[in-house]
Coordinates of N, CA and C in Angstrom, one line a residue:
M1 N 0.7 -1.5 0.0 CA 0.2 -0.2 -0.1 C 0.6 0.8 0.1
V2 N 0.6 2.3 -0.9 CA 0.9 3.6 -1.0 C 1.0 4.3 -0.6
M3 N 0.6 5.6 0.9 CA 0.1 6.7 1.1 C 0.9 7.5 -0.4
K4 N -0.3 8.2 -1.0 CA 0.0 9.1 -1.7 C -0.4 10.7 -0.6
G5 N 0.1 11.9 -1.7 CA 0.2 12.7 -0.9 C 1.9 13.9 -0.6
F6 N 2.2 12.5 0.6 CA 2.8 13.1 1.1 C 4.6 13.0 -0.1
D7 N 5.2 13.8 -0.1 CA 6.0 14.2 -0.4 C 7.9 14.1 0.1
R8 N 7.4 14.1 1.6 CA 8.6 14.5 2.8 C 8.0 14.6 4.2
I9 N 8.9 13.7 4.5 CA 8.7 13.8 6.0 C 10.1 14.4 6.9
T10 N 10.1 15.0 8.2 CA 11.0 16.3 8.8 C 10.7 15.3 9.9
F11 N 11.1 15.0 11.0 CA 11.4 15.1 12.1 C 11.9 16.0 13.4
D12 N 11.6 16.9 13.8 CA 12.5 18.4 14.1 C 13.6 17.3 15.6
P13 N 14.4 18.6 14.9 CA 15.7 17.9 16.1 C 15.4 18.5 17.7
D14 N 14.3 18.8 18.1 CA 14.1 19.9 19.3 C 14.8 18.7 20.8
V15 N 14.5 17.0 20.8 CA 15.0 16.6 21.8 C 15.9 14.9 21.2
M16 N 15.7 14.8 20.4 CA 16.1 13.5 19.7 C 18.2 14.1 19.2
G17 N 17.9 15.8 18.9 CA 19.2 16.3 18.3 C 19.5 15.4 17.3
G18 N 18.8 15.1 16.8 CA 18.8 15.5 15.3 C 17.9 15.4 14.1
R19 N 18.5 15.4 13.5 CA 17.3 15.5 11.9 C 17.3 14.0 10.6
A20 N 16.0 13.2 10.8 CA 16.1 13.0 10.3 C 14.6 12.9 9.2
C21 N 14.9 12.6 7.4 CA 14.4 13.1 6.0 C 13.9 12.1 5.9
V22 N 12.6 11.4 4.9 CA 12.3 11.0 4.1 C 12.1 11.9 2.6
R23 N 12.7 11.8 1.5 CA 12.7 13.0 0.6 C 12.3 12.6 -0.6
D24 N 12.0 11.3 0.0 CA 11.7 10.2 -1.4 C 10.0 11.1 -1.9
T25 N 9.5 10.8 -3.1 CA 8.0 11.1 -3.3 C 7.3 10.3 -3.2
R26 N 7.5 8.6 -2.8 CA 6.5 7.3 -2.7 C 6.8 7.7 -1.3
V27 N 5.8 7.2 -0.2 CA 6.7 6.8 1.1 C 5.2 5.9 1.3
T28 N 5.9 4.7 1.9 CA 4.7 3.4 2.2 C 4.3 3.3 3.7
A29 N 3.3 3.0 3.1 CA 2.6 2.8 4.8 C 3.3 1.9 5.7
S30 N 3.8 1.1 5.5 CA 4.9 -0.1 6.2 C 5.8 1.0 6.8
L31 N 6.6 1.5 5.6 CA 7.9 2.5 6.4 C 7.0 4.2 8.0
I32 N 5.7 4.1 7.8 CA 6.0 5.3 8.5 C 4.9 4.3 9.9
L33 N 4.1 2.7 9.9 CA 4.4 2.6 10.7 C 5.3 1.5 11.7
N34 N 6.8 1.7 11.4 CA 7.5 1.1 11.6 C 8.3 2.1 12.2
L35 N 8.7 3.8 11.4 CA 8.9 4.7 12.0 C 8.3 5.5 13.2
V36 N 7.0 4.9 13.7 CA 6.1 5.9 14.2 C 6.1 4.0 15.5
A37 N 6.9 2.7 15.2 CA 6.7 1.6 16.5 C 8.2 2.0 16.6
S38 N 9.5 2.5 16.3 CA 10.4 2.7 16.9 C 10.8 3.9 18.0
V39 N 9.7 5.1 17.5 CA 10.2 6.5 18.3 C 8.4 5.8 19.9
R40 N 8.1 4.9 19.6 CA 7.4 5.0 20.8 C 8.2 3.7 21.3
F41 N 9.2 3.5 20.7 CA 8.9 2.3 21.3 C 10.5 2.3 22.7
T42 N 11.6 3.6 22.3 CA 12.4 4.6 23.2 C 12.0 5.4 23.7
G43 N 10.2 5.3 24.1 CA 9.1 6.5 24.9 C 9.5 7.6 23.9
F44 N 10.1 8.1 23.1 CA 9.6 8.8 22.4 C 7.8 8.9 21.7
S45 N 7.2 9.5 22.9 CA 5.8 9.2 21.6 C 5.4 10.8 20.9
P46 N 4.5 10.3 19.8 CA 4.1 11.1 19.7 C 3.2 12.5 20.0
E47 N 2.4 12.1 20.8 CA 2.5 13.2 21.8 C 2.9 14.2 23.2
R48 N 4.0 13.2 23.6 CA 4.8 13.7 24.2 C 6.0 14.7 23.0
W49 N 6.0 14.4 22.3 CA 7.0 15.5 20.7 C 5.4 16.4 20.8
L50 N 4.5 16.2 20.8 CA 3.1 17.2 20.4 C 4.1 18.6 22.2
M51 N 3.9 18.2 22.7 CA 3.9 18.1 24.3 C 5.0 19.0 24.1
L52 N 6.2 18.8 23.9 CA 7.6 19.5 23.3 C 7.5 20.8 22.9
K53 N 6.8 20.7 21.7 CA 6.7 21.6 20.8 C 5.8 23.0 21.5
T54 N 5.0 22.1 21.6 CA 4.3 23.9 21.9 C 4.7 24.3 23.9
T55 N 5.9 23.5 24.4 CA 6.2 24.6 25.6 C 7.6 24.8 25.1
K56 N 8.5 24.5 23.9 CA 10.0 25.0 24.0 C 9.9 25.8 22.9
A57 N 10.5 26.8 23.3 CA 11.4 27.2 21.7 C 12.7 27.8 22.1
K58 N 13.3 27.8 20.9 CA 14.4 28.2 20.0 C 15.0 29.3 20.0
Q59 N 15.9 29.9 20.7 CA 16.5 31.0 21.1 C 18.1 31.8 20.7
A60 N 17.9 32.7 19.9 CA 19.3 32.9 19.2 C 20.6 33.1 20.1
V61 N 21.3 32.6 20.4 CA 22.1 32.8 21.0 C 23.6 33.5 21.2
E62 N 25.0 34.3 21.3 CA 26.0 33.9 21.1 C 26.8 33.5 22.2
L63 N 27.1 32.4 22.6 CA 28.1 31.8 24.3 C 29.3 32.1 24.2
L64 N 30.4 33.3 24.7 CA 32.0 33.3 24.9 C 32.3 32.6 26.6
T65 N 33.0 30.9 25.4 CA 33.8 30.6 26.5 C 35.4 31.7 26.5
P66 N 36.0 30.2 27.5 CA 37.2 31.1 27.5 C 37.9 29.9 25.9
G67 N 38.5 31.2 25.0 CA 39.7 30.8 24.0 C 38.3 31.0 22.7
R68 N 36.8 30.7 22.8 CA 36.2 30.0 21.8 C 34.4 30.7 22.0
T69 N 34.1 31.3 20.5 CA 33.0 32.1 20.7 C 31.7 30.4 19.6
I70 N 30.4 30.5 20.6 CA 29.4 29.3 19.9 C 28.3 30.5 19.8
I71 N 28.3 30.1 18.1 CA 27.1 30.4 17.7 C 25.8 29.1 17.0
G72 N 24.6 29.9 17.9 CA 23.5 28.7 18.0 C 22.3 28.8 18.5
Q73 N 20.8 27.6 18.6 CA 20.3 28.1 19.5 C 20.2 27.2 20.6
L74 N 19.5 27.7 21.4 CA 19.5 26.9 23.1 C 18.2 26.6 23.4
F75 N 17.2 25.4 23.3 CA 16.4 25.4 23.4 C 15.1 25.5 25.0
T76 N 14.4 26.5 24.8 CA 13.9 27.4 25.9 C 12.7 27.1 26.1
P77 N 12.3 27.3 27.7 CA 10.5 27.4 28.0 C 10.2 28.2 27.6
L78 N 8.4 28.6 26.8 CA 7.8 29.3 26.2 C 7.5 30.0 26.8
G79 N 8.6 31.2 26.7 CA 8.0 32.3 28.5 C 8.5 32.8 29.5
G80 N 9.8 31.5 29.6 CA 10.7 31.5 30.5 C 12.1 32.4 29.8
A81 N 12.9 32.5 31.0 CA 14.3 33.7 30.9 C 15.2 33.0 30.5
L82 N 16.0 33.1 30.0 CA 17.8 33.0 29.6 C 18.2 32.9 30.8
A83 N 17.9 33.8 31.9 CA 18.7 33.0 33.3 C 18.5 32.1 33.8
D84 N 16.8 32.3 34.0 CA 15.9 30.3 34.5 C 17.1 29.6 34.0
L85 N 17.1 28.8 32.8 CA 17.3 28.0 31.9 C 18.9 27.5 33.0
F86 N 19.7 29.0 32.4 CA 21.0 28.8 33.1 C 21.5 28.4 34.8
N87 N 20.5 28.6 35.1 CA 20.2 28.7 36.5 C 19.7 27.3 37.1
Q88 N 19.4 26.9 36.3 CA 18.7 25.0 37.0 C 20.2 23.9 36.9
K89 N 20.5 24.7 38.4 CA 21.2 23.1 39.2 C 21.8 21.7 39.0
D90 N 20.2 21.3 37.8 CA 20.3 19.6 38.2 C 20.2 19.7 36.2
R91 N 20.5 20.7 35.9 CA 21.1 20.3 34.3 C 22.7 21.1 33.6
P92 N 23.3 20.6 34.5 CA 25.1 21.3 33.8 C 25.0 21.4 32.7
F93 N 24.5 20.3 31.4 CA 24.4 20.5 29.7 C 23.3 20.6 29.8
L94 N 23.1 21.8 28.0 CA 22.2 22.5 27.9 C 22.0 22.1 26.2
P95 N 21.4 21.3 25.9 CA 21.3 21.5 24.6 C 21.0 22.6 23.6
L96 N 22.5 22.6 22.7 CA 22.5 23.7 21.9 C 22.0 23.6 20.2
S97 N 21.6 24.1 19.3 CA 21.4 22.8 18.1 C 22.2 24.3 17.0
D98 N 22.4 24.1 15.5 CA 22.9 24.8 15.0 C 24.2 25.4 15.1
A99 N 25.1 24.1 15.6 CA 26.0 25.3 16.8 C 27.3 25.7 15.7
T100 N 27.9 26.9 15.6 CA 28.9 26.8 14.6 C 30.3 27.8 15.8
L101 N 31.4 27.1 15.7 CA 32.4 27.7 16.5 C 33.2 28.8 15.8
Y102 N 34.0 29.5 16.3 CA 35.5 30.4 16.5 C 35.9 30.6 17.5
L103 N 36.9 30.8 17.3 CA 38.4 31.8 18.3 C 38.0 32.7 18.8
Q104 N 38.3 33.5 19.6 CA 38.2 34.3 20.5 C 38.7 34.5 20.9
Q105 N 39.4 36.3 21.0 CA 40.3 36.7 22.1 C 39.9 37.7 22.5
G106 N 39.6 38.1 23.7 CA 39.4 39.7 23.9 C 38.1 39.3 23.4
G107 N 37.5 38.5 23.6 CA 35.6 39.2 23.4 C 35.4 38.9 21.6
R108 N 37.1 39.1 21.1 CA 36.5 39.9 19.7 C 36.5 38.5 18.9
R109 N 36.0 37.5 18.2 CA 35.7 36.3 17.6 C 36.5 36.4 16.3
Q110 N 36.8 35.6 16.3 CA 37.9 35.5 14.5 C 36.6 35.6 13.3
P111 N 36.8 35.9 12.2 CA 35.6 35.5 11.0 C 35.7 34.6 10.6
D112 N 36.8 33.5 11.0 CA 36.3 32.2 10.2 C 36.2 31.5 10.8
P113 N 34.9 30.6 11.4 CA 34.6 29.3 11.6 C 36.1 28.4 11.9
I114 N 35.4 27.2 13.2 CA 36.4 26.5 12.9 C 35.7 24.6 13.1
G115 N 34.6 25.3 12.7 CA 32.8 23.6 12.9 C 32.4 24.6 13.6
A116 N 31.6 23.4 12.5 CA 30.0 23.7 12.9 C 29.3 22.2 12.7
V117 N 28.3 22.4 13.5 CA 27.4 20.9 13.9 C 26.3 21.3 14.1
N118 N 25.6 20.0 13.7 CA 24.1 20.1 14.0 C 23.3 20.6 15.5
F119 N 24.2 19.5 16.4 CA 24.1 19.6 17.3 C 24.8 19.2 18.5
M120 N 24.8 20.2 19.5 CA 26.3 19.6 20.8 C 24.9 20.0 22.7
V121 N 25.8 19.8 23.2 CA 26.0 19.9 24.0 C 26.7 20.9 25.7
L122 N 26.0 21.2 25.1 CA 27.3 22.4 26.8 C 27.2 22.4 27.8
R123 N 28.6 22.6 28.5 CA 28.9 22.1 29.7 C 28.3 23.6 30.7
R124 N 27.3 24.1 30.9 CA 27.0 25.6 31.5 C 27.6 26.3 32.2
E125 N 28.3 26.0 32.8 CA 29.6 26.3 33.4 C 30.4 27.3 32.8
H126 N 31.4 26.7 32.0 CA 32.2 26.9 30.9 C 31.4 28.4 30.4
C127 N 30.3 28.9 29.9 CA 29.8 29.7 29.9 C 30.3 30.8 29.9
L128 N 31.2 32.1 29.3 CA 31.5 33.4 30.4 C 29.8 34.2 30.4
V129 N 29.2 34.1 28.9 CA 28.4 35.5 28.6 C 27.7 34.8 28.1
A130 N 26.6 34.6 28.0 CA 25.5 34.3 27.4 C 24.9 36.1 26.7
L131 N 25.2 36.1 25.3 CA 24.3 36.2 24.3 C 23.6 37.0 23.6
S132 N 22.4 38.0 23.8 CA 21.1 37.3 23.5 C 20.6 39.0 22.4
G133 N 19.3 37.9 21.7 CA 18.6 39.6 21.0 C 17.2 40.1 21.5
Q134 N 17.2 39.1 22.4 CA 16.3 39.2 23.9 C 16.5 40.4 24.7
P135 N 15.1 41.8 24.8 CA 15.5 42.0 25.5 C 14.5 41.9 26.4
L136 N 15.0 42.6 27.9 CA 14.9 42.3 29.2 C 13.4 42.4 29.5
P137 N 12.4 42.5 30.7 CA 11.2 43.0 30.7 C 12.0 44.2 31.3
P138 N 10.7 45.4 31.3 CA 11.4 46.5 32.3 C 11.4 46.8 33.9
A139 N 12.2 47.5 34.1 CA 12.6 47.2 36.2 C 10.3 47.5 36.6
L140 N 10.7 46.6 37.2 CA 9.6 46.6 38.2 C 10.2 48.0 39.3
P141 N 8.7 48.7 39.7 CA 8.4 49.6 40.9 C 9.1 49.4 42.8
G142 N 9.7 50.0 43.1 CA 11.0 49.8 43.2 C 12.1 49.5 43.7
Q143 N 12.1 49.2 42.0 CA 13.7 48.7 41.5 C 14.4 49.7 40.9
T144 N 15.4 49.7 40.9 CA 16.7 50.7 39.7 C 17.3 50.0 39.2
T145 N 17.8 51.2 38.6 CA 18.0 50.9 36.7 C 20.1 50.9 37.2
L146 N 21.1 50.3 36.5 CA 22.2 50.6 37.1 C 23.0 50.3 36.1
R147 N 23.8 51.1 35.5 CA 24.5 50.7 33.9 C 26.0 50.1 34.9
Q148 N 26.5 48.8 35.1 CA 27.6 48.6 35.4 C 28.4 47.9 34.2
V149 N 30.0 48.1 34.9 CA 30.6 47.3 33.5 C 31.4 46.3 34.5
F150 N 31.4 44.8 33.7 CA 31.5 43.7 34.2 C 32.6 43.2 33.6
M151 N 34.2 43.6 34.2 CA 35.6 43.0 33.6 C 35.2 41.2 34.4
L152 N 35.5 40.2 33.1 CA 35.4 38.8 32.0 C 36.9 38.6 31.7
D153 N 37.7 38.3 32.2 CA 38.9 37.9 31.5 C 39.5 38.6 31.3
D154 N 39.5 38.6 29.6 CA 40.8 39.6 29.0 C 38.7 40.2 28.0
F155 N 37.8 40.3 28.7 CA 37.3 41.5 28.4 C 36.2 42.2 28.6
L156 N 35.7 43.2 27.8 CA 34.8 44.1 29.6 C 33.5 43.8 28.8
L157 N 32.2 43.9 29.6 CA 30.8 43.9 29.0 C 30.6 44.9 30.1
E158 N 29.8 45.5 28.9 CA 28.8 47.2 29.9 C 27.3 46.8 29.9
G159 N 25.6 47.2 30.8 CA 24.9 46.6 30.7 C 24.6 46.9 31.7
S160 N 23.1 47.4 32.0 CA 21.6 48.0 32.7 C 21.1 46.5 33.6
I161 N 21.8 46.8 34.6 CA 20.9 45.9 35.5 C 19.6 46.2 36.2
A162 N 18.7 45.8 37.1 CA 17.8 46.3 37.9 C 17.9 45.4 39.2
V163 N 18.0 46.7 40.5 CA 18.1 46.1 41.3 C 17.3 47.2 42.2
P164 N 16.8 45.7 44.0 CA 15.7 47.2 44.8 C 16.4 47.9 44.6
T165 N 15.9 49.1 44.8 CA 15.6 50.4 45.0 C 16.7 50.4 46.5
G166 N 18.2 51.2 46.8 CA 18.5 51.7 48.5 C 19.1 50.0 48.5
S167 N 19.2 49.2 47.9 CA 20.2 48.2 48.6 C 21.6 48.2 47.4
R168 N 22.6 47.3 48.0 CA 24.0 47.8 48.3 C 23.7 46.8 46.5
L169 N 25.1 47.3 46.2 CA 25.2 46.1 44.7 C 25.7 44.9 45.3
S170 N 26.3 45.0 46.3 CA 27.6 43.8 46.5 C 26.2 42.7 47.8
D171 N 25.3 43.7 47.7 CA 24.1 42.4 48.8 C 23.9 41.4 47.5
V172 N 22.9 42.9 46.5 CA 22.2 42.3 45.6 C 23.6 41.1 44.9
L173 N 24.0 41.0 44.2 CA 25.5 39.8 43.7 C 25.5 38.8 44.9
G174 N 26.0 38.9 45.7 CA 26.0 37.8 47.2 C 24.9 37.2 47.3
R175 N 23.6 37.1 47.3 CA 22.2 37.1 47.4 C 21.6 35.6 45.9
T176 N 22.5 36.3 44.6 CA 21.9 36.0 43.6 C 22.3 34.7 43.3
H177 N 21.4 34.1 42.0 CA 21.9 33.0 41.2 C 23.2 33.4 40.8
T178 N 24.2 32.5 40.1 CA 25.1 32.9 39.4 C 25.2 33.0 38.0
F179 N 23.8 33.3 37.3 CA 23.9 33.8 36.4 C 23.0 34.9 36.2
F180 N 23.7 35.8 35.9 CA 22.9 37.3 36.0 C 21.6 37.4 34.4
P181 N 20.6 38.6 34.9 CA 21.1 38.7 33.5 C 21.2 40.0 33.3
V182 N 21.1 40.7 32.5 CA 22.2 42.3 32.3 C 21.2 42.7 31.3
G183 N 20.6 44.7 30.8 CA 20.1 44.0 29.3 C 20.8 45.4 28.8
Q184 N 20.8 46.0 27.3 CA 21.2 46.8 26.6 C 22.8 46.3 27.1
V185 N 23.5 45.2 26.2 CA 24.3 45.5 26.9 C 25.8 46.0 25.2
K186 N 27.0 46.6 26.1 CA 28.1 45.9 25.2 C 29.1 45.5 25.3
L187 N 30.2 44.6 23.9 CA 30.8 44.1 24.5 C 31.9 45.1 23.4
Y188 N 33.5 45.5 24.8 CA 33.9 45.5 24.5 C 35.4 44.6 25.0
G189 N 37.1 44.4 24.0 CA 37.5 44.3 23.8 C 38.8 44.7 25.0
G190 N 40.1 44.1 25.4 CA 40.6 44.4 26.6 C 40.2 45.0 27.6
V191 N 41.0 45.1 29.2 CA 40.6 45.1 30.6 C 41.1 46.7 30.1
R192 N 40.7 47.6 30.1 CA 41.1 49.2 30.1 C 40.1 49.8 30.4
L193 N 40.5 50.3 32.0 CA 38.8 51.3 32.8 C 38.9 52.5 33.0
P194 N 38.5 53.5 33.0 CA 37.2 52.8 32.4 C 37.2 53.4 31.3
I195 N 36.0 52.9 30.9 CA 35.4 53.0 29.6 C 34.7 54.6 28.8
D196 N 35.3 54.8 28.2 CA 34.6 56.2 27.4 C 33.6 56.1 26.4
A197 N 33.7 57.4 25.5 CA 33.4 57.6 24.2 C 33.6 57.8 23.6
Q198 N 35.0 57.7 23.1 CA 36.1 57.1 22.2 C 35.7 55.3 21.7
D199 N 36.1 55.3 22.8 CA 36.0 53.4 22.8 C 34.7 52.9 22.0
R200 N 35.3 51.8 21.3 CA 33.7 51.2 20.1 C 33.9 49.8 21.1
P201 N 32.6 49.3 20.8 CA 31.9 48.0 21.4 C 32.5 47.7 19.8
L202 N 33.0 46.5 20.2 CA 33.1 45.4 19.5 C 31.7 44.6 19.2
A203 N 30.6 44.6 19.9 CA 29.0 44.4 19.6 C 28.3 44.5 20.6
A204 N 27.1 45.0 20.5 CA 26.2 45.6 21.1 C 24.2 44.5 20.8
F205 N 24.4 43.6 22.2 CA 23.1 43.1 22.1 C 22.2 43.7 22.7
A206 N 21.1 43.1 22.6 CA 19.7 43.4 23.8 C 19.8 43.0 25.6
S207 N 20.2 41.6 25.4 CA 20.5 41.3 27.3 C 21.9 40.0 27.0
A208 N 22.2 39.7 27.7 CA 22.9 38.2 28.5 C 22.9 38.3 29.4
V209 N 22.9 36.6 29.6 CA 23.5 36.4 30.9 C 24.2 36.1 31.1
V210 N 25.4 36.9 32.6 CA 27.3 36.2 32.7 C 26.6 36.0 34.2
N211 N 28.2 34.9 33.3 CA 28.2 34.3 34.7 C 29.3 35.0 35.7
L212 N 28.5 35.6 37.1 CA 29.1 35.6 38.2 C 30.4 35.7 38.4
V213 N 30.3 34.0 38.7 CA 31.8 33.2 39.0 C 33.0 33.4 38.5
A214 N 32.8 33.3 36.5 CA 33.9 34.5 36.2 C 34.2 35.6 36.1
V215 N 33.3 36.9 37.0 CA 33.4 38.7 36.7 C 34.5 38.2 37.4
L216 N 36.0 39.6 37.5 CA 36.6 39.8 38.2 C 36.4 40.8 39.4
A217 N 35.7 41.7 38.0 CA 35.5 43.2 39.1 C 34.2 43.5 38.5
I218 N 33.2 44.2 39.7 CA 32.4 45.3 38.3 C 32.5 47.0 38.9
T219 N 32.2 47.9 37.9 CA 31.8 48.9 38.6 C 31.1 49.2 37.6
E220 N 31.0 50.8 38.3 CA 29.7 51.9 37.9 C 30.3 52.1 36.1
A221 N 29.7 52.7 35.9 CA 29.6 53.3 34.2 C 30.0 54.3 34.1
V222 N 31.0 54.9 33.7 CA 30.8 56.2 33.1 C 30.0 57.1 32.9
G223 N 29.1 57.9 33.9 CA 28.0 58.9 32.5 C 26.8 57.5 33.1
G224 N 26.9 56.7 33.7 CA 26.0 56.0 33.9 C 24.2 55.7 34.4
M225 N 23.2 55.8 34.1 CA 22.8 55.3 34.3 C 21.6 55.4 35.8
V226 N 21.4 56.2 36.0 CA 20.8 55.3 37.8 C 19.2 56.4 37.4
S227 N 18.2 55.6 37.3 CA 16.8 55.5 37.5 C 15.6 55.1 38.1
P228 N 15.5 55.1 39.3 CA 14.6 54.4 39.9 C 13.3 54.9 40.0
R229 N 12.6 53.4 40.4 CA 11.2 52.8 40.1 C 10.4 53.4 40.8

């Protein structure tokens, strides 16, 4: 028996970590039944696939690690924050799809990639910064927005953080999770301080998640805004 009307079957790699495609113009019913039986046998049912498709989203990120920059897509819960994903202590490895690897030094990645893979898992503790094009939500009432500079390894990251009004920054950071959200981010090479108007950023992003364990120091940005809410 041949089922007509199918010229391609594609399995999304959200969970399986790979892509299997049938590109023949004729797909037999027995092939479809065998594929369904196979994924059910492994515990990956169509119902679970549908649930994950409706609860997960891909977010494009640029990850800075010691000596490497990795550009790819992370699987994040719908409506969830990137910082929440990195702060899940029960998940030491994070799945990353469509990953392209570059050498980087001083926050500046080399133009030519050193590799590309469809899927990989990243040990989150080795991520210094996760850069994203998704903006952070605005500060809440009772919060103050501070413009700060984070010194990491051999590069600087300038960005805005929201803290409770009247709190000391050291106290806030001492009570927070390892990975901290930062908005309106600019990336600078080298470790020269202070950053002034003549310094041109290497790149700018809507937001970032910073690994506080990797931070050497934090200082207030020159002319940085302080806007209580």
